[in-house]
GROMACS .gro file of C-alpha atoms in nm:
model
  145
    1UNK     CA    1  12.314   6.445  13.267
    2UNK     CA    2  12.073   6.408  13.597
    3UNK     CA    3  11.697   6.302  13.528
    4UNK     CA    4  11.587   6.693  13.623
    5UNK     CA    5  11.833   6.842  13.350
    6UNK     CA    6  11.580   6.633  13.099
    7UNK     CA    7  11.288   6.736  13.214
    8UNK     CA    8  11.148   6.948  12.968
    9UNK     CA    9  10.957   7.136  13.267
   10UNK     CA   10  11.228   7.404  13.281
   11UNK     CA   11  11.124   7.489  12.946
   12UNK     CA   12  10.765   7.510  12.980
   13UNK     CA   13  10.578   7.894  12.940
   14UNK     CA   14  10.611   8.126  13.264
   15UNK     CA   15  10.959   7.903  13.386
   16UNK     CA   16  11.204   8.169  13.223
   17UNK     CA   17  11.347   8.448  13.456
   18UNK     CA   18  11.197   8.758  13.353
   19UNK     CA   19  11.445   9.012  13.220
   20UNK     CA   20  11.588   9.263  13.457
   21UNK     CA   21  11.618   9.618  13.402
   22UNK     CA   22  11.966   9.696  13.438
   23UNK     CA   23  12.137  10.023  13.489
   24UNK     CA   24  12.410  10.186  13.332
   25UNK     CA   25  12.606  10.527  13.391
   26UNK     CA   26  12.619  10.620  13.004
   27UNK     CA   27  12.687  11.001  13.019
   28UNK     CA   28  12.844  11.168  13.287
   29UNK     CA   29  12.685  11.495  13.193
   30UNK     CA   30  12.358  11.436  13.327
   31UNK     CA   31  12.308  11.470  13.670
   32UNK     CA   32  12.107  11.452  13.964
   33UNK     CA   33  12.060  11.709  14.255
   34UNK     CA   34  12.362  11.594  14.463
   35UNK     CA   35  12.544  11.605  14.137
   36UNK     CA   36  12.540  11.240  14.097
   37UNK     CA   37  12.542  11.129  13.744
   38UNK     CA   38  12.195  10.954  13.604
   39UNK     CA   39  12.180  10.633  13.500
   40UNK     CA   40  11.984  10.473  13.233
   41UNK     CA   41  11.776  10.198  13.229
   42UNK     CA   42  11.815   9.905  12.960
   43UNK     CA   43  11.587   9.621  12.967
   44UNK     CA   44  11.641   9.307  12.676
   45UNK     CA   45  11.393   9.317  12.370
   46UNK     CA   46  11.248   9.004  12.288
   47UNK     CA   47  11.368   8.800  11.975
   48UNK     CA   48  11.055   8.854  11.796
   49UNK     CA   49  11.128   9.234  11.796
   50UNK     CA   50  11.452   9.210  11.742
   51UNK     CA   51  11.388   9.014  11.412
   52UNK     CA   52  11.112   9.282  11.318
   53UNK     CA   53  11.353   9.570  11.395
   54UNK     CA   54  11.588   9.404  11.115
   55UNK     CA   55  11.351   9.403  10.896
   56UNK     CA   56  11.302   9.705  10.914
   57UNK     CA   57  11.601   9.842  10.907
   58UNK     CA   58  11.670   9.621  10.570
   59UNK     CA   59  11.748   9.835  10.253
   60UNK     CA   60  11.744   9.720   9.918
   61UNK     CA   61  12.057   9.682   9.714
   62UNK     CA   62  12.073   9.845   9.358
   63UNK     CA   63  12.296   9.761   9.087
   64UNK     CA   64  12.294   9.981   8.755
   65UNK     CA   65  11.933  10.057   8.926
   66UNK     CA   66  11.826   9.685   8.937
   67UNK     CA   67  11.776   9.553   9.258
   68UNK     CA   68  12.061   9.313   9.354
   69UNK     CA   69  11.961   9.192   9.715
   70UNK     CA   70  11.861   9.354  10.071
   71UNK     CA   71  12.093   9.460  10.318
   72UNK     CA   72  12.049   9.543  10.682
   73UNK     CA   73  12.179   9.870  10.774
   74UNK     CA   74  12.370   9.785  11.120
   75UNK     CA   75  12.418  10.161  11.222
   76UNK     CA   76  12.032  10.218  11.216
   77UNK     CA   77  11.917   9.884  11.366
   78UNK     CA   78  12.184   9.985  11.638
   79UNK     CA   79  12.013  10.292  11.685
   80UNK     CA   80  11.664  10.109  11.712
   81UNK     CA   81  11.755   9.912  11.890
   82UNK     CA   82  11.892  10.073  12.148
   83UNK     CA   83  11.595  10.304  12.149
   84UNK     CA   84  11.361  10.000  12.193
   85UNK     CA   85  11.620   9.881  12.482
   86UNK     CA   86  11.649  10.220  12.698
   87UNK     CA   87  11.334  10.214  12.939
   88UNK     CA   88  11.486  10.553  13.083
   89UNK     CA   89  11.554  10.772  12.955
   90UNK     CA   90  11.234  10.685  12.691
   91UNK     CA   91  11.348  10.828  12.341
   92UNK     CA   92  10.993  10.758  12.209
   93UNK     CA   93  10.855  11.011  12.463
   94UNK     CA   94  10.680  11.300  12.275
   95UNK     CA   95  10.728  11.565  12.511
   96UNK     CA   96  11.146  11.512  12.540
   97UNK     CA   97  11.173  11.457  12.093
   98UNK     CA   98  10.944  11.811  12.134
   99UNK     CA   99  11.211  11.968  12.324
  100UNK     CA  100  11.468  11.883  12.093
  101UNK     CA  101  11.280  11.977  11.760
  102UNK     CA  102  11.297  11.621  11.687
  103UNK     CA  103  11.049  11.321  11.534
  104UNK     CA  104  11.274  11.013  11.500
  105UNK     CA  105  11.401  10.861  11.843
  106UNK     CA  106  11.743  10.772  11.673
  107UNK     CA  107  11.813  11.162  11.608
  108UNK     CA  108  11.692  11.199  12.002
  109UNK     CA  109  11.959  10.919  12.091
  110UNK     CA  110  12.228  11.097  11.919
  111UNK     CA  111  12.127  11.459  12.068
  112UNK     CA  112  12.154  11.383  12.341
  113UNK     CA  113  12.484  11.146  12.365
  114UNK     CA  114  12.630  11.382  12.127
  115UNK     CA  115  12.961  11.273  12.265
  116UNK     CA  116  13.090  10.994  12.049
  117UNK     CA  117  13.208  10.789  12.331
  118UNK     CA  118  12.893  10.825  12.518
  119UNK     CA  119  12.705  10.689  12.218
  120UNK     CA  120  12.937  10.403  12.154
  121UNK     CA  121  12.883  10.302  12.537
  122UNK     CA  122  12.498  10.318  12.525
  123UNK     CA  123  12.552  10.076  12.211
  124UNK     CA  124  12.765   9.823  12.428
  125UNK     CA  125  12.571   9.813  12.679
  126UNK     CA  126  12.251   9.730  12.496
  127UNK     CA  127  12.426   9.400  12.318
  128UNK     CA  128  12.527   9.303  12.618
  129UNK     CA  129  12.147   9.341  12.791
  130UNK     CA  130  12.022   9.191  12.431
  131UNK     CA  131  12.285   8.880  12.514
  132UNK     CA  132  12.527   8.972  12.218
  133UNK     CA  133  12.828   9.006  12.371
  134UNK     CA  134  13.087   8.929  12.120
  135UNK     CA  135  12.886   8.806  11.759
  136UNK     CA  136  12.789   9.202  11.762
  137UNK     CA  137  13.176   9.381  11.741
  138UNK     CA  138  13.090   9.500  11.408
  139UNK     CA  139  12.824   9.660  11.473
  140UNK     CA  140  12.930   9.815  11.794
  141UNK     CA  141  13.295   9.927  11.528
  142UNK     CA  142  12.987  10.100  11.271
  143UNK     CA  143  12.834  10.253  11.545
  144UNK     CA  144  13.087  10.409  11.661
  145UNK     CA  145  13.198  10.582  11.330
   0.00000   0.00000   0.00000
């Protein structure tokens, strides 16, 4: 290990890369002018969210109606997450939920990637753009079903 790999200046507060917005071809069914399908735009959530999206996404566990434990349920944080993750097309955006009759940005997500496979590949991408490549198969296998 060289002297500079030690420094702990690498580490200090504004050294990081900033994360990129990254673009994706998710759906093939939404298109451009020239016909040329739109892409959406994914940028990584910070840990601190992350953590607060499993929170909330944690349900309590019942047994004979005493609770037992908590439980995160994967298929909704999956959902959040990826909502929190998309930059464009914005699923929070009052105006698009209003066109669809819809409140909750996960219903949005799955309106309009009603395709299964289109879903399941807006899913993939954001744990790869979130860095979880392989630790989140799982959830990407719930997701999908």
């Amino acid at each position: 290990m060289t002297t500079a790999t030690k420094s702990m200046n690498v580490f200090m507060k504004g050294k990081a890369k900033q994360a990129v917005i990254e673009e994706i071809i998710v759906s093939r069914r939404y298109e451009d002018e020239e016909g040329n399908p739109i892409p959406f735009r994914l940028k990584a959530v910070d840990t601190k969210r992350i953590e607060d999206l499993q929170d909330e996404c944690t349900v309590p566990q019942f047994k004979k109606g005493k609770k037992v434990g908590e439980e995160v349920d994967w298929k909704r944080f999956a959902c959040r997450l990826a909502v929190e993750t998309t930059v464009y097309p914005d699923f929070r955006d009052q105006e698009l939920l209003n066109s669809y009759g819809l409140v909750d940005p996960c219903d949005l997500v799955k309106e309009i990637l009603n395709v299964g496979g289109e879903y399941a590949e807006l899913i993939q991408a954001v744990q790869r753009v979130n860095g979880f490549d392989t630790d989140f198969e799982e959830l990407v296998d719930d997701a999908k079903n």
